[in-house]
Amino acid sequence: MTYKQWKAYWKKAPWTTKWFAIFILLRPIVDNFYQLKEISIFLSPIYILGVLTPVLAVYAGSAMKKKNPGSPADDLMRFWLFLIGVNCIVLLLGHFTFDNLGDCIKYVTPPLIFFYLRKAINNREDLHFMLLTFLYSCIFPFLMMYFEILVHPITPEYASAGRGGGARIRGEYADSINYAIFLVGSFMVYSYFFLNDVYSKAKEKTTSVTRLAIWFVICLVGIISLRHVSTWGVFLSLIVVLLYFNSQNLKGMVFVIFIAAIILPFFADQIYQDQIRPLIEKEFSVISGDKDVSYAFDGRMSRWQKYFEIWDKYPYLSHVVGVGFSGGDEAVVMIGGGMHNDYIRILFLTGFLGVGAYVLFFLFLLWRRKFMRVPERFLLIGSVAIFMLYSISAVPTLYGGIFSLCFPVFCFAVLPVNKAYNIKMGGEI
C-alpha cells in the first residue's frame, strides 16, 4: 500500500475504523506525558486515551454490522476476557481505588480490542491500512530517538553494573521499551511490505533491497542505544525469520547476502561483545553457580519467588481461576506490570485456565500460518514472536503500542482464506 492508497482508504473509511487509526497515530505522542499522572489522573493524556480505548472499541464494534465467521481464537479470547472481568470485579469489590479501577480497565482492553478488530479487519487491504498507520506513527519516536543519539539524551536511564552499566535512552517515555516497540515493530512491518513486493505480481513496488538495508541499519543503531536484552532477542528473531523467507526467492537472496557478507563479519562479534554479552553477563554467573538463582533475569527471579510463595498459600480456587478470589492484599500487585513477566502476571490474574487459554490462542494462530501467503506468514510469526519473547521479561499486553500493531495481524490470520485475500472459491492465493 502506497501513501496515496493509504490516504484514499482514510477518506473512505468510516469512523468505526478511523478512530483506531487516530489512536495509533496519537499513542507515541501521548505516551510522552507519562509523568502528568503524578499530578492528576484526570489530566493525564495516557489515562484519558486508556479509558477511551476500550469504550470506543465496544461502541464501534457494536455499531459495525459486519460479522466475520467464528473461530476457535474467538472462544479462547472470550474465555480469557471472562476470567479477567470476573477477577477484576471481585478485586475491585474488596480493594476499590481509582488506581485499581484504571488498572482493571487496562487489563480488559487487549481482548476488547481483539473483538473490535475482528469486525474491523475483513481483508488484506484493511490489514495494510493498519500496518502503514503504525509505520507512520513511528515518525515521532524515531525523530526523538535520533535526537537523543546524535545530540543529547533527554532523560537517560542508567543500567546497573551487572547489566554492563551505561545509559539507556528513553526520551520522555516511562521506560526504554516504548522505543523498542517502534523499532522492532517498524522493522517487522517494513520487512513485510518488502516480502509482499517480492511475492506480488503487481508492477508497482513500494520497497527495495536498498531501502530495507537502510531501515535495518536505522533500527540497529536504535537498538544498540537502548541496551535492552529482550529487544535484542526479538530483533534477532525477526531477522532470522526474514532471512529464512527471503532465501526462498532469488531477489530476496540479495538481502541475505548483504547481511551475511557485509554486516556479520565486521559487526556481529563486536555487537555481541559490546552490546549483548554485558546485558546477559549476570545470567551466565547464575548458570555457572557464581550467583544465586534469585539474581536471574536481572534480579526479577527474586520477585517471582516472593510472590509465588504468597500464591502457594492462597486457596486452590485462586490457582485455577485467578487471585481475585484469594482475598489477599498482595493480589493487586501480583496482577500488575511490576511482575515483569506476562506469563506469571496472567497466571496470577486468570489462573491455570486463563494462562492455558492465552497460550493455546497463540498456538492456534501459529497453526493458521499454513493457510497464508509467505509475506503474511512472516508477519504472523513475527507478531507472535514479539508477544511471546517480550512476555518473558515484560508485559506486552499492557503496552498499547504492541497490541495495536499485532492484533490486526492476529485478526487477519483467523479470517477465512477466501475473504482474507478477496479470492473466489477455488482460486489461488
Short mmCIF file of C-alpha atoms in Angstrom, two decimals:
data_model
loop_
_atom_site.label_atom_id
_atom_site.label_comp_id
_atom_site.label_asym_id
_atom_site.label_seq_id
_atom_site.Cartn_x
_atom_site.Cartn_y
_atom_site.Cartn_z
CA MET A 1 0.00 0.00 0.00
CA THR A 2 1.40 3.40 -1.02
CA TYR A 3 0.79 6.68 0.79
CA LYS A 4 -1.67 7.62 -1.95
CA GLN A 5 -3.60 4.40 -1.39
CA TRP A 6 -3.44 4.86 2.37
CA LYS A 7 -4.84 8.40 2.03
CA ALA A 8 -7.64 7.19 -0.25
CA TYR A 9 -8.51 4.45 2.24
CA TRP A 10 -8.54 7.04 5.05
CA LYS A 11 -11.01 9.23 3.17
CA LYS A 12 -13.48 6.41 2.56
CA ALA A 13 -13.03 4.73 5.98
CA PRO A 14 -15.97 5.01 8.40
CA TRP A 15 -15.46 6.45 11.87
CA THR A 16 -15.59 2.94 13.29
CA THR A 17 -12.24 2.28 11.61
CA LYS A 18 -10.78 5.77 11.63
CA TRP A 19 -10.84 6.25 15.42
CA PHE A 20 -8.49 3.32 15.96
CA ALA A 21 -6.07 4.61 13.33
CA ILE A 22 -6.12 8.03 15.04
CA PHE A 23 -5.30 6.38 18.37
CA ILE A 24 -2.39 4.51 16.76
CA LEU A 25 -1.01 7.83 15.49
CA LEU A 26 -1.56 9.56 18.83
CA ARG A 27 -0.07 6.91 21.12
CA PRO A 28 3.67 7.62 20.57
CA ILE A 29 2.99 11.30 21.29
CA VAL A 30 0.60 10.84 24.20
CA ASP A 31 2.92 8.35 25.93
CA ASN A 32 5.42 11.20 26.40
CA PHE A 33 3.13 12.72 29.03
CA TYR A 34 3.53 9.78 31.40
CA GLN A 35 4.62 11.97 34.33
CA LEU A 36 1.38 14.01 34.29
CA LYS A 37 -0.35 11.13 36.08
CA GLU A 38 1.62 12.15 39.18
CA ILE A 39 -0.28 15.46 39.19
CA SER A 40 -3.74 14.08 38.45
CA ILE A 41 -5.06 11.04 36.62
CA PHE A 42 -7.76 13.29 35.15
CA LEU A 43 -5.10 15.47 33.47
CA SER A 44 -3.08 12.57 32.08
CA PRO A 45 -3.49 12.05 28.30
CA ILE A 46 -2.36 8.45 28.77
CA TYR A 47 -5.19 7.77 31.23
CA ILE A 48 -7.71 9.54 29.02
CA LEU A 49 -6.61 7.52 25.98
CA GLY A 50 -6.54 4.39 28.12
CA VAL A 51 -10.16 4.82 29.21
CA LEU A 52 -11.44 5.87 25.79
CA THR A 53 -9.82 2.92 24.01
CA PRO A 54 -11.98 0.09 25.45
CA VAL A 55 -15.08 2.31 25.46
CA LEU A 56 -14.73 3.15 21.77
CA ALA A 57 -13.77 -0.45 20.97
CA VAL A 58 -17.06 -1.69 22.42
CA TYR A 59 -19.13 1.14 20.93
CA ALA A 60 -17.57 0.95 17.45
CA GLY A 61 -17.71 -2.84 17.47
CA SER A 62 -21.41 -2.79 18.26
CA ALA A 63 -22.00 -0.16 15.55
CA MET A 64 -20.42 -2.30 12.82
CA LYS A 65 -22.89 -4.66 11.19
CA LYS A 66 -20.21 -6.80 9.57
CA LYS A 67 -19.54 -10.07 11.31
CA ASN A 68 -16.80 -12.49 10.33
CA PRO A 69 -17.23 -16.27 10.72
CA GLY A 70 -16.40 -17.54 14.19
CA SER A 71 -13.05 -19.06 15.08
CA PRO A 72 -11.58 -21.07 17.98
CA ALA A 73 -9.43 -17.98 18.60
CA ASP A 74 -12.63 -16.08 19.46
CA ASP A 75 -13.65 -18.71 22.00
CA LEU A 76 -10.23 -18.70 23.68
CA MET A 77 -10.12 -14.90 23.82
CA ARG A 78 -13.72 -14.71 25.04
CA PHE A 79 -12.98 -17.17 27.85
CA TRP A 80 -9.84 -15.23 28.80
CA LEU A 81 -11.80 -11.96 28.84
CA PHE A 82 -14.44 -13.56 31.08
CA LEU A 83 -11.79 -14.63 33.61
CA ILE A 84 -10.16 -11.19 33.55
CA GLY A 85 -13.51 -9.45 34.01
CA VAL A 86 -14.65 -11.65 36.90
CA ASN A 87 -11.32 -11.28 38.72
CA CYS A 88 -11.34 -7.51 38.24
CA ILE A 89 -14.89 -7.21 39.60
CA VAL A 90 -14.12 -9.32 42.66
CA LEU A 91 -10.86 -7.46 43.23
CA LEU A 92 -12.49 -4.03 43.00
CA LEU A 93 -15.21 -5.05 45.45
CA GLY A 94 -12.53 -5.67 48.05
CA HIS A 95 -9.85 -3.15 47.06
CA PHE A 96 -11.51 -0.25 45.27
CA THR A 97 -9.31 2.72 44.40
CA PHE A 98 -9.19 4.84 41.24
CA ASP A 99 -5.73 3.42 40.53
CA ASN A 100 -7.05 -0.15 40.75
CA LEU A 101 -10.02 0.78 38.56
CA GLY A 102 -7.64 2.22 35.97
CA ASP A 103 -5.53 -0.94 36.09
CA CYS A 104 -8.58 -3.16 35.62
CA ILE A 105 -9.61 -1.12 32.57
CA LYS A 106 -6.10 -1.69 31.24
CA TYR A 107 -6.38 -5.47 31.80
CA VAL A 108 -9.62 -5.86 29.82
CA THR A 109 -8.51 -3.60 26.97
CA PRO A 110 -6.48 -6.13 24.89
CA PRO A 111 -9.29 -8.70 24.45
CA LEU A 112 -11.82 -5.92 23.79
CA ILE A 113 -9.53 -4.53 21.09
CA PHE A 114 -9.24 -8.03 19.63
CA PHE A 115 -13.02 -8.38 19.29
CA TYR A 116 -13.29 -4.90 17.82
CA LEU A 117 -10.64 -5.71 15.22
CA ARG A 118 -12.38 -8.99 14.38
CA LYS A 119 -15.02 -6.78 12.78
CA ALA A 120 -12.70 -4.05 11.51
CA ILE A 121 -10.24 -6.37 9.73
CA ASN A 122 -12.04 -8.02 6.82
CA ASN A 123 -9.34 -8.39 4.19
CA ARG A 124 -5.70 -7.65 3.39
CA GLU A 125 -6.42 -4.02 2.47
CA ASP A 126 -7.72 -3.39 6.00
CA LEU A 127 -4.59 -5.01 7.41
CA HIS A 128 -2.29 -2.93 5.19
CA PHE A 129 -4.03 0.26 6.30
CA MET A 130 -3.45 -0.53 9.98
CA LEU A 131 0.17 -1.57 9.40
CA LEU A 132 1.01 1.53 7.38
CA THR A 133 -0.69 3.69 10.01
CA PHE A 134 1.58 2.12 12.62
CA LEU A 135 4.59 2.79 10.39
CA TYR A 136 3.62 6.46 10.12
CA SER A 137 3.18 6.64 13.88
CA CYS A 138 6.87 5.73 14.25
CA ILE A 139 8.00 9.06 12.74
CA PHE A 140 7.78 10.98 16.02
CA PRO A 141 9.57 8.44 18.29
CA PHE A 142 12.28 7.94 15.63
CA LEU A 143 12.94 11.68 15.43
CA MET A 144 13.12 11.94 19.22
CA MET A 145 15.30 8.84 19.48
CA TYR A 146 17.83 10.10 16.95
CA PHE A 147 17.90 13.50 18.66
CA GLU A 148 18.99 11.65 21.78
CA ILE A 149 21.55 9.58 19.88
CA LEU A 150 23.08 12.44 17.89
CA VAL A 151 22.60 15.43 20.22
CA HIS A 152 21.87 14.64 23.87
CA PRO A 153 19.82 12.16 25.94
CA ILE A 154 16.63 13.65 27.33
CA THR A 155 16.02 11.52 30.43
CA PRO A 156 18.62 8.73 30.39
CA GLU A 157 18.03 5.54 32.36
CA TYR A 158 21.24 4.13 33.86
CA ALA A 159 21.77 0.38 33.78
CA SER A 160 23.32 -1.46 36.71
CA ALA A 161 26.92 -2.63 36.60
CA GLY A 162 25.62 -6.19 36.28
CA ARG A 163 23.98 -5.15 33.04
CA GLY A 164 27.07 -3.51 31.58
CA GLY A 165 26.44 -0.08 33.08
CA GLY A 166 25.95 2.97 30.92
CA ALA A 167 22.86 4.93 29.99
CA ARG A 168 19.80 3.83 28.08
CA ILE A 169 17.86 6.40 26.11
CA ARG A 170 14.12 6.54 26.74
CA GLY A 171 13.03 10.03 25.71
CA GLU A 172 10.08 11.20 27.76
CA TYR A 173 8.63 7.68 27.87
CA ALA A 174 8.17 5.68 31.06
CA ASP A 175 10.91 3.26 30.01
CA SER A 176 13.00 2.26 27.01
CA ILE A 177 10.64 -0.50 25.89
CA ASN A 178 8.41 2.20 24.37
CA TYR A 179 11.20 2.96 21.90
CA ALA A 180 11.73 -0.77 21.44
CA ILE A 181 8.13 -1.32 20.34
CA PHE A 182 8.50 1.15 17.48
CA LEU A 183 11.93 -0.15 16.49
CA VAL A 184 11.09 -3.85 16.21
CA GLY A 185 7.54 -3.11 15.06
CA SER A 186 8.61 -0.83 12.23
CA PHE A 187 11.30 -3.27 11.13
CA MET A 188 8.76 -6.10 11.01
CA VAL A 189 6.19 -4.02 9.09
CA TYR A 190 8.70 -2.72 6.55
CA SER A 191 10.13 -6.21 6.08
CA TYR A 192 6.60 -7.47 5.49
CA PHE A 193 5.95 -4.88 2.78
CA PHE A 194 9.29 -5.84 1.23
CA LEU A 195 8.29 -9.51 1.16
CA ASN A 196 4.88 -8.53 -0.17
CA ASP A 197 6.58 -6.77 -3.10
CA VAL A 198 8.84 -9.76 -3.69
CA TYR A 199 5.96 -12.21 -3.88
CA SER A 200 3.49 -9.86 -5.57
CA LYS A 201 2.77 -9.85 -9.30
CA ALA A 202 1.91 -6.14 -9.22
CA LYS A 203 4.18 -3.82 -11.20
CA GLU A 204 4.11 -1.00 -8.60
CA LYS A 205 6.67 -1.65 -5.85
CA THR A 206 6.87 0.34 -2.62
CA THR A 207 10.14 -1.09 -1.23
CA SER A 208 13.55 -2.26 -2.37
CA VAL A 209 16.53 -4.19 -1.02
CA THR A 210 18.43 -0.91 -0.57
CA ARG A 211 15.62 0.69 1.44
CA LEU A 212 15.27 -2.41 3.58
CA ALA A 213 19.01 -2.40 4.28
CA ILE A 214 18.86 1.28 5.27
CA TRP A 215 15.88 0.61 7.53
CA PHE A 216 17.76 -2.31 9.08
CA VAL A 217 20.74 -0.07 9.92
CA ILE A 218 18.50 2.68 11.33
CA CYS A 219 16.77 0.18 13.64
CA LEU A 220 20.06 -1.49 14.56
CA VAL A 221 21.59 1.81 15.71
CA GLY A 222 18.49 2.50 17.82
CA ILE A 223 18.55 -0.94 19.43
CA ILE A 224 22.25 -0.59 20.24
CA SER A 225 21.44 2.68 22.03
CA LEU A 226 18.61 1.06 24.01
CA ARG A 227 20.79 -1.61 25.65
CA HIS A 228 17.73 -3.82 26.18
CA VAL A 229 18.33 -7.58 26.10
CA SER A 230 14.71 -8.60 25.34
CA THR A 231 14.67 -6.28 22.35
CA TRP A 232 17.86 -7.87 21.05
CA GLY A 233 16.16 -11.26 21.29
CA VAL A 234 13.08 -10.04 19.40
CA PHE A 235 15.08 -8.18 16.75
CA LEU A 236 17.39 -11.12 16.04
CA SER A 237 14.40 -13.46 15.83
CA LEU A 238 12.75 -11.21 13.24
CA ILE A 239 15.97 -11.14 11.22
CA VAL A 240 16.22 -14.95 11.26
CA VAL A 241 12.60 -15.35 10.12
CA LEU A 242 13.04 -12.69 7.43
CA LEU A 243 16.23 -14.31 6.12
CA TYR A 244 14.52 -17.69 6.05
CA PHE A 245 11.62 -16.49 3.92
CA ASN A 246 13.90 -14.30 1.80
CA SER A 247 16.16 -17.22 0.98
CA GLN A 248 13.27 -18.89 -0.86
CA ASN A 249 13.41 -16.44 -3.79
CA LEU A 250 16.16 -15.01 -5.98
CA LYS A 251 15.51 -11.33 -5.24
CA GLY A 252 15.44 -11.93 -1.53
CA MET A 253 18.83 -13.61 -1.66
CA VAL A 254 20.38 -10.19 -2.30
CA PHE A 255 19.40 -9.07 1.20
CA VAL A 256 20.57 -12.37 2.69
CA ILE A 257 23.95 -11.97 1.02
CA PHE A 258 24.15 -8.34 2.22
CA ILE A 259 23.63 -9.41 5.84
CA ALA A 260 25.86 -12.47 5.66
CA ALA A 261 28.75 -10.97 3.70
CA ILE A 262 28.90 -7.39 4.99
CA ILE A 263 27.19 -6.99 8.36
CA LEU A 264 28.06 -10.27 10.10
CA PRO A 265 31.86 -10.48 9.58
CA PHE A 266 32.52 -6.87 10.57
CA PHE A 267 29.94 -6.17 13.25
CA ALA A 268 28.45 -9.40 14.65
CA ASP A 269 31.22 -10.22 17.16
CA GLN A 270 31.68 -6.59 18.19
CA ILE A 271 27.94 -6.11 18.73
CA TYR A 272 27.78 -9.29 20.80
CA GLN A 273 30.82 -8.43 22.95
CA ASP A 274 29.95 -4.75 23.45
CA GLN A 275 26.16 -4.79 23.48
CA ILE A 276 24.64 -8.21 24.17
CA ARG A 277 27.09 -10.03 26.43
CA PRO A 278 27.20 -7.27 29.12
CA LEU A 279 23.40 -7.44 29.30
CA ILE A 280 23.40 -11.20 29.93
CA GLU A 281 26.62 -11.47 31.97
CA LYS A 282 24.62 -11.84 35.17
CA GLU A 283 22.70 -14.77 33.67
CA PHE A 284 26.00 -16.52 32.89
CA SER A 285 27.01 -16.04 36.53
CA VAL A 286 23.75 -17.62 37.69
CA ILE A 287 24.12 -20.58 35.30
CA SER A 288 27.71 -21.19 36.41
CA GLY A 289 26.68 -21.06 40.07
CA ASP A 290 28.70 -17.94 40.94
CA LYS A 291 25.50 -16.13 41.85
CA ASP A 292 22.27 -17.28 43.47
CA VAL A 293 19.33 -18.08 41.21
CA SER A 294 17.47 -15.08 42.67
CA TYR A 295 19.75 -12.83 40.57
CA ALA A 296 18.47 -14.33 37.32
CA PHE A 297 16.59 -12.15 34.82
CA ASP A 298 18.24 -9.01 36.19
CA GLY A 299 17.13 -9.87 39.72
CA ARG A 300 13.49 -10.37 38.78
CA MET A 301 13.65 -14.01 39.85
CA SER A 302 13.71 -12.93 43.50
CA ARG A 303 10.45 -11.04 42.96
CA TRP A 304 8.84 -14.02 41.24
CA GLN A 305 9.97 -16.34 44.04
CA LYS A 306 8.48 -13.99 46.63
CA TYR A 307 5.06 -13.82 45.02
CA PHE A 308 4.92 -17.50 44.14
CA GLU A 309 5.40 -18.21 47.84
CA ILE A 310 2.41 -15.97 48.56
CA TRP A 311 0.46 -17.57 45.71
CA ASP A 312 1.11 -21.06 47.17
CA LYS A 313 -0.70 -20.01 50.35
CA TYR A 314 -3.79 -18.85 48.51
CA PRO A 315 -6.87 -21.13 48.14
CA TYR A 316 -6.77 -23.62 45.26
CA LEU A 317 -9.64 -21.80 43.52
CA SER A 318 -7.41 -18.74 43.04
CA HIS A 319 -4.82 -21.00 41.40
CA VAL A 320 -7.38 -22.22 38.89
CA VAL A 321 -9.25 -19.01 38.01
CA GLY A 322 -7.17 -16.11 39.40
CA VAL A 323 -6.04 -14.38 42.59
CA GLY A 324 -9.03 -12.04 42.57
CA PHE A 325 -10.75 -14.80 44.55
CA SER A 326 -7.94 -15.04 47.10
CA GLY A 327 -8.93 -12.05 49.21
CA GLY A 328 -5.24 -11.29 49.68
CA ASP A 329 -3.90 -7.74 49.81
CA GLU A 330 -0.95 -8.72 47.60
CA ALA A 331 -3.24 -9.71 44.72
CA VAL A 332 -3.29 -6.15 43.37
CA VAL A 333 0.49 -6.17 42.95
CA MET A 334 0.61 -9.72 41.59
CA ILE A 335 -1.55 -8.90 38.55
CA GLY A 336 0.19 -5.60 37.73
CA GLY A 337 3.01 -4.61 35.44
CA GLY A 338 5.52 -4.90 38.28
CA MET A 339 5.70 -8.64 37.68
CA HIS A 340 7.86 -8.03 34.58
CA ASN A 341 6.68 -11.33 33.11
CA ASP A 342 3.35 -11.62 31.32
CA TYR A 343 3.09 -15.38 31.72
CA ILE A 344 3.34 -15.07 35.50
CA ARG A 345 1.11 -11.98 35.61
CA ILE A 346 -1.58 -13.71 33.53
CA LEU A 347 -1.25 -16.87 35.65
CA PHE A 348 -1.92 -14.80 38.77
CA LEU A 349 -4.67 -12.78 37.08
CA THR A 350 -6.63 -15.64 35.45
CA GLY A 351 -5.19 -18.83 36.93
CA PHE A 352 -4.25 -22.05 35.18
CA LEU A 353 -7.33 -21.83 32.98
CA GLY A 354 -6.57 -18.30 31.81
CA VAL A 355 -2.88 -18.78 31.05
CA GLY A 356 -3.77 -22.03 29.30
CA ALA A 357 -6.27 -20.23 27.07
CA TYR A 358 -3.71 -17.49 26.41
CA VAL A 359 -1.02 -19.94 25.26
CA LEU A 360 -3.49 -22.00 23.20
CA PHE A 361 -4.55 -18.80 21.46
CA PHE A 362 -1.02 -18.30 20.15
CA LEU A 363 -0.60 -21.96 19.23
CA PHE A 364 -3.80 -21.76 17.19
CA LEU A 365 -2.52 -18.65 15.41
CA LEU A 366 0.72 -20.42 14.50
CA TRP A 367 -1.30 -23.32 13.12
CA ARG A 368 -3.20 -20.86 10.92
CA ARG A 369 0.03 -19.78 9.19
CA LYS A 370 -0.18 -22.71 6.74
CA PHE A 371 -3.26 -21.10 5.16
CA MET A 372 -1.44 -17.82 4.46
CA ARG A 373 0.87 -16.42 1.78
CA VAL A 374 4.58 -16.19 2.60
CA PRO A 375 4.54 -12.43 3.45
CA GLU A 376 1.60 -12.79 5.86
CA ARG A 377 3.20 -15.93 7.28
CA PHE A 378 6.29 -13.89 8.14
CA LEU A 379 4.11 -11.18 9.65
CA LEU A 380 2.19 -13.64 11.81
CA ILE A 381 5.28 -15.47 13.07
CA GLY A 382 6.96 -12.13 13.78
CA SER A 383 3.95 -10.80 15.70
CA VAL A 384 3.68 -13.96 17.79
CA ALA A 385 7.43 -13.82 18.47
CA ILE A 386 7.12 -10.22 19.68
CA PHE A 387 4.42 -11.21 22.17
CA MET A 388 5.92 -14.49 23.32
CA LEU A 389 9.51 -13.25 23.72
CA TYR A 390 8.68 -9.94 25.39
CA SER A 391 6.38 -11.81 27.78
CA ILE A 392 9.44 -13.42 29.42
CA SER A 393 10.68 -10.18 30.99
CA ALA A 394 8.00 -7.59 30.16
CA VAL A 395 4.21 -7.26 29.98
CA PRO A 396 3.28 -6.69 26.31
CA THR A 397 -0.46 -6.96 26.99
CA LEU A 398 -0.19 -3.71 28.95
CA TYR A 399 1.56 -1.76 26.17
CA GLY A 400 -0.94 -0.30 23.73
CA GLY A 401 1.66 0.07 21.02
CA ILE A 402 2.28 -3.68 20.88
CA PHE A 403 -1.28 -4.94 20.65
CA SER A 404 -2.21 -2.08 18.29
CA LEU A 405 0.45 -3.50 15.96
CA CYS A 406 -0.02 -7.24 16.47
CA PHE A 407 -3.75 -7.69 17.00
CA PRO A 408 -4.70 -6.60 13.44
CA VAL A 409 -2.33 -9.35 12.26
CA PHE A 410 -3.92 -11.91 14.56
CA CYS A 411 -7.42 -10.97 13.40
CA PHE A 412 -6.37 -11.24 9.77
CA ALA A 413 -4.85 -14.67 10.44
CA VAL A 414 -8.15 -16.18 11.59
CA LEU A 415 -10.15 -14.92 8.61
CA PRO A 416 -11.32 -17.48 6.05
CA VAL A 417 -8.73 -17.58 3.26
CA ASN A 418 -11.14 -16.53 0.52
CA LYS A 419 -12.26 -13.50 2.47
CA ALA A 420 -8.78 -12.53 3.65
CA TYR A 421 -7.39 -12.43 0.12
CA ASN A 422 -10.57 -11.45 -1.72
CA ILE A 423 -10.48 -14.50 -3.96
CA LYS A 424 -13.26 -16.63 -5.37
CA MET A 425 -13.84 -20.15 -4.15
CA GLY A 426 -11.33 -22.49 -5.68
CA GLY A 427 -8.98 -19.68 -6.71
CA GLU A 428 -5.30 -19.41 -5.80
CA ILE A 429 -3.93 -17.19 -3.06
#
